[in-house]
PDB file of C-alpha atoms in Angstrom:
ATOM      1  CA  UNK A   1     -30.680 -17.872  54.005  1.00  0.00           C
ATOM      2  CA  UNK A   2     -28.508 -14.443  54.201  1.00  0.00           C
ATOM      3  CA  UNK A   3     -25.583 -16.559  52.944  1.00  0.00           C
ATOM      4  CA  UNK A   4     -27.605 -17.490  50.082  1.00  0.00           C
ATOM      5  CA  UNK A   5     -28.761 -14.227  49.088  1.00  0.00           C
ATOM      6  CA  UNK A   6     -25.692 -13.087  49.416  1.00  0.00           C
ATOM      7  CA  UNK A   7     -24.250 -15.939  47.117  1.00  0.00           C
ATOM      8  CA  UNK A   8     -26.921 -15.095  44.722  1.00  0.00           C
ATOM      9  CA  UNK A   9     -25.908 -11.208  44.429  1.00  0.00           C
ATOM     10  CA  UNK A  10     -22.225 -12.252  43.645  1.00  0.00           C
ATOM     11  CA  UNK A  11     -23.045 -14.464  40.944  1.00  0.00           C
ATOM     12  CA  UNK A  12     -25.093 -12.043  39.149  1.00  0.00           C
ATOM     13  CA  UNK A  13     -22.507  -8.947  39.630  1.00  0.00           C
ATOM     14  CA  UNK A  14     -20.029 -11.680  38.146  1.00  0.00           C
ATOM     15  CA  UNK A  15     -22.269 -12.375  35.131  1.00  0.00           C
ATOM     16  CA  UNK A  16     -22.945  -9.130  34.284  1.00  0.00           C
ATOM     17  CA  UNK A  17     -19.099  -7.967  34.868  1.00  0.00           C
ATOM     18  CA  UNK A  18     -18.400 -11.027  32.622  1.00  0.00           C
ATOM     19  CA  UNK A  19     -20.695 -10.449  29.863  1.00  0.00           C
ATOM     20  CA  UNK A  20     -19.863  -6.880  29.877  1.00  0.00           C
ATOM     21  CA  UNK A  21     -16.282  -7.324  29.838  1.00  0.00           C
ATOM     22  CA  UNK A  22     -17.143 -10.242  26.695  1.00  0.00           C
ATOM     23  CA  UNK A  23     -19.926  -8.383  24.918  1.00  0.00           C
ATOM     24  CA  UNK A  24     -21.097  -9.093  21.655  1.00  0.00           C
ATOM     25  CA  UNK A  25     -20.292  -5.995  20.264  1.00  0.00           C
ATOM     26  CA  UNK A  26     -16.873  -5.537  20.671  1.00  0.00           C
ATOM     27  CA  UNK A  27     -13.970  -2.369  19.728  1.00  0.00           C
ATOM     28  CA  UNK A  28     -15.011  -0.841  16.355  1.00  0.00           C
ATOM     29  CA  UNK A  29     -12.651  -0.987  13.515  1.00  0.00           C
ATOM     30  CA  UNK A  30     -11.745   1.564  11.483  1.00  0.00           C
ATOM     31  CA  UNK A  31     -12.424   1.226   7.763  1.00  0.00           C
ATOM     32  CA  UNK A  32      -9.434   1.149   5.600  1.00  0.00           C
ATOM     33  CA  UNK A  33      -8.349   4.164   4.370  1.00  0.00           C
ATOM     34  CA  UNK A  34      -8.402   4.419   0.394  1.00  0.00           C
ATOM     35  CA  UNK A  35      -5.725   4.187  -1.678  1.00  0.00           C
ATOM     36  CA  UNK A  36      -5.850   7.023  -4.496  1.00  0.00           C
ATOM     37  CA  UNK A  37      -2.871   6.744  -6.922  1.00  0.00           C
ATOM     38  CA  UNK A  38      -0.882   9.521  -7.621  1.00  0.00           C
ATOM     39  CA  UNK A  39      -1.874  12.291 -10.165  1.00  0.00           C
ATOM     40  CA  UNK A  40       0.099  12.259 -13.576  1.00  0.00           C
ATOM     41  CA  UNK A  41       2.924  14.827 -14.017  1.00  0.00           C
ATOM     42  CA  UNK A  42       4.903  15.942 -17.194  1.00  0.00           C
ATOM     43  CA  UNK A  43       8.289  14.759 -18.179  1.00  0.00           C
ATOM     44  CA  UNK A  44      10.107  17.744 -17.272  1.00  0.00           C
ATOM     45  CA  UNK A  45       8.591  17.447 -13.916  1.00  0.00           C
ATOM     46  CA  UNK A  46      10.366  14.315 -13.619  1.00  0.00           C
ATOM     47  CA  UNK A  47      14.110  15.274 -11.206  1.00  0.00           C
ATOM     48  CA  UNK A  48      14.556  11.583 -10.036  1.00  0.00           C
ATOM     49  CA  UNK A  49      15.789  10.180 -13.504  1.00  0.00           C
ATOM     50  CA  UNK A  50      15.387   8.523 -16.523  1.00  0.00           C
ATOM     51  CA  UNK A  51      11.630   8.298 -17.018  1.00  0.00           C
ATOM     52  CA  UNK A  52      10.742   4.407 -16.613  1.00  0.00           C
ATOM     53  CA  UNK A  53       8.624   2.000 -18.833  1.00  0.00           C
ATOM     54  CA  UNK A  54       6.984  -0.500 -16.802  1.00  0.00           C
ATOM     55  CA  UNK A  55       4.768  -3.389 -17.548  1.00  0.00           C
ATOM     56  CA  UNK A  56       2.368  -2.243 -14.988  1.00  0.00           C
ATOM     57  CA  UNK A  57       2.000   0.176 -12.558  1.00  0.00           C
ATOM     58  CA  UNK A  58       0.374  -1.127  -9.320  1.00  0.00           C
ATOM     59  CA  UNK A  59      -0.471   0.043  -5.382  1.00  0.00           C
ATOM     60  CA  UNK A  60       2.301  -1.301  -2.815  1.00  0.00           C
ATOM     61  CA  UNK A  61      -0.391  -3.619  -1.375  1.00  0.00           C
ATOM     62  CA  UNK A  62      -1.087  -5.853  -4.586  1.00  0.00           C
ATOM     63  CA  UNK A  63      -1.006  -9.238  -3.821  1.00  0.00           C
ATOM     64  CA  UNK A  64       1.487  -9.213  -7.441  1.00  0.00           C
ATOM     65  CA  UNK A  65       3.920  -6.318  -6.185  1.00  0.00           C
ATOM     66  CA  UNK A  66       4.035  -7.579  -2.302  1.00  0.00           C
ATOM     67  CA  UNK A  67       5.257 -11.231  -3.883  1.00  0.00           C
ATOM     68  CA  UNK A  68       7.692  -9.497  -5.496  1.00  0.00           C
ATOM     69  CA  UNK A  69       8.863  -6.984  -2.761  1.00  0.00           C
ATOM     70  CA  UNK A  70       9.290 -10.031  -0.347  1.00  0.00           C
ATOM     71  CA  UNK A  71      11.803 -11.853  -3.229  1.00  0.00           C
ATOM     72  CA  UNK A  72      14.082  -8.940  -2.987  1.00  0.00           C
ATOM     73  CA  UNK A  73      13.704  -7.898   0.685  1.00  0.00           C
ATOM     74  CA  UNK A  74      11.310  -5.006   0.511  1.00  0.00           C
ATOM     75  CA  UNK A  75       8.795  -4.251   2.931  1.00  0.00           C
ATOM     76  CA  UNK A  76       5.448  -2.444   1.175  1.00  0.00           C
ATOM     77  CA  UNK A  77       4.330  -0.440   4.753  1.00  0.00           C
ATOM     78  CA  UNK A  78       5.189   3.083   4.098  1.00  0.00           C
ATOM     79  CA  UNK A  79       5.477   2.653   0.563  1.00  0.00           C
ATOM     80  CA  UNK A  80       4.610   5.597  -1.223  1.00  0.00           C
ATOM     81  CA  UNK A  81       3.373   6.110  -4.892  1.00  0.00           C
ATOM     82  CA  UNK A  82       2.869   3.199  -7.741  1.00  0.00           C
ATOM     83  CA  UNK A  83       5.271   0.819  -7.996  1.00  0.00           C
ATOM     84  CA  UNK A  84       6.000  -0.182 -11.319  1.00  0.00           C
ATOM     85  CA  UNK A  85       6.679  -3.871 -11.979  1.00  0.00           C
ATOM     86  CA  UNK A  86       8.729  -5.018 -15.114  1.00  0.00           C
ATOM     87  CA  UNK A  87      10.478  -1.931 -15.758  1.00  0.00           C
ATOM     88  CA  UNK A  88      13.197  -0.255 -18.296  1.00  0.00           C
ATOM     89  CA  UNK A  89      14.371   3.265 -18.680  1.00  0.00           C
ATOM     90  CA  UNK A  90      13.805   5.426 -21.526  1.00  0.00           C
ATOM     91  CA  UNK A  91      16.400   8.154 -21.800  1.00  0.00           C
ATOM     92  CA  UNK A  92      15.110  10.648 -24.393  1.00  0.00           C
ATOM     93  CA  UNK A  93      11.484  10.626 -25.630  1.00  0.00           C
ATOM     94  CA  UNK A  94      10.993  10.969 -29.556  1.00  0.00           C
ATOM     95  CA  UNK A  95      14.037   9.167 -30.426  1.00  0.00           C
ATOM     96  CA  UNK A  96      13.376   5.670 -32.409  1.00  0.00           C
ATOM     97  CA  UNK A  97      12.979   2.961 -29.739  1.00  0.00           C
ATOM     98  CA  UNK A  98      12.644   5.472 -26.777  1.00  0.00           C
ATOM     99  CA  UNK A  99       9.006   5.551 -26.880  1.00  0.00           C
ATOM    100  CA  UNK A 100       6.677   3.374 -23.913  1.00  0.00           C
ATOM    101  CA  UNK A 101       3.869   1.636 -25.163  1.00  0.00           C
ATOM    102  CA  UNK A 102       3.114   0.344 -21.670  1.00  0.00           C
ATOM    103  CA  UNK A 103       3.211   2.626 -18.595  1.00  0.00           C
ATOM    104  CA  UNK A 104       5.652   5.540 -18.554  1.00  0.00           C
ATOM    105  CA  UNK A 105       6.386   6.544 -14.670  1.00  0.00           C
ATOM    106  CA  UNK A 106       8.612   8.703 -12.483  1.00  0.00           C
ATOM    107  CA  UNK A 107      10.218   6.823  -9.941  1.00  0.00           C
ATOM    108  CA  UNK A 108      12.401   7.585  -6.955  1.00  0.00           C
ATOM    109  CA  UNK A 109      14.113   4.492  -6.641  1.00  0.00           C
ATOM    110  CA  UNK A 110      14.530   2.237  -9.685  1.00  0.00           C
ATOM    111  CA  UNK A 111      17.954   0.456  -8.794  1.00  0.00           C
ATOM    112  CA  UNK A 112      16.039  -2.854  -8.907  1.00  0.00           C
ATOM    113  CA  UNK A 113      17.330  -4.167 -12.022  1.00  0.00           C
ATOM    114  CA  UNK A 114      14.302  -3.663 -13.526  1.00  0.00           C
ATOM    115  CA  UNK A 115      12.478  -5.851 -11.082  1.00  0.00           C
ATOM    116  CA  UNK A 116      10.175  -3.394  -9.884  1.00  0.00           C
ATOM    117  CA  UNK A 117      10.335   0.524  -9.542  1.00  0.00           C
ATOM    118  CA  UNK A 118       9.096   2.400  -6.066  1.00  0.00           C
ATOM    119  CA  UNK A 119       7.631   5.659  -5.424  1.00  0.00           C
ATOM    120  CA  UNK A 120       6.899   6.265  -8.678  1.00  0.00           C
ATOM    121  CA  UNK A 121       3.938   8.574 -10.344  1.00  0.00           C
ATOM    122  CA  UNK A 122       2.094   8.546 -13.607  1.00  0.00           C
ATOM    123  CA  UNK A 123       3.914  10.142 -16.941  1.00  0.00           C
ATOM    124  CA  UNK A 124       1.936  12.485 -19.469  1.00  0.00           C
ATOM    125  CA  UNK A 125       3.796  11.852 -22.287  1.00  0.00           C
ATOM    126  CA  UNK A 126       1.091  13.254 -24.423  1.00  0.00           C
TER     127      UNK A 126
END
């Protein structure tokens, strides 16, 4: 009878290790963080190069932009700004045919052949 007690108490120090150890509740996950875009600047702000007209201008974790980071072998973690997809330089504002009627940006790294543009920020060309 001691043996079965004894039994009895191991089983239910197992169970409750077990379901403890299994619960239904689990870690917590973090939320994502938010992704704010970056704040416009002003042409002259822009030291990185020719100002860019792009198609669009979209977060590094689009579905659209990561499809076409993966076709030319970049990674989107620790992307930072937009990245502008579609894109061509404009070299002096006001001339004829050097204005953007899509999305003027400032990019850091545009050597894609006009693929895509990274790190880039908003344009205030107004």
């Amino acid at each position: 009878m001691q043996l079965l007690a004894l039994s009895l108490v191991n089983v239910a120090v197992f169970v409750t290790f077990a379901s403890a150890q299994c619960g239904g509740g689990g870690t917590p996950v973090d939320p994502p963080i938010p992704w704010f875009p970056p704040a416009p600047i002003f042409p002259e702000q822009c030291n990185t190069g020719p100002i860019q007209c792009c198609n669009s201008a979209e977060s590094p974790s689009s579905p659209n932009v990561a499809s076409l980071l993966s076709m030319i072998g970049v990674s989107p973690q620790g992307l930072n700004g937009l990245v502008g997809v579609t894109c061509s330089p404009i070299n002096v504002i006001g001339v004829s045919g050097q204005s953007c009627n899509a999305q003027p940006l400032c990019c850091s790294n545009a050597h894609f052949a006009g693929i895509v543009a990274l790190g880039c920020v908003p344009v205030n060309l107004g």
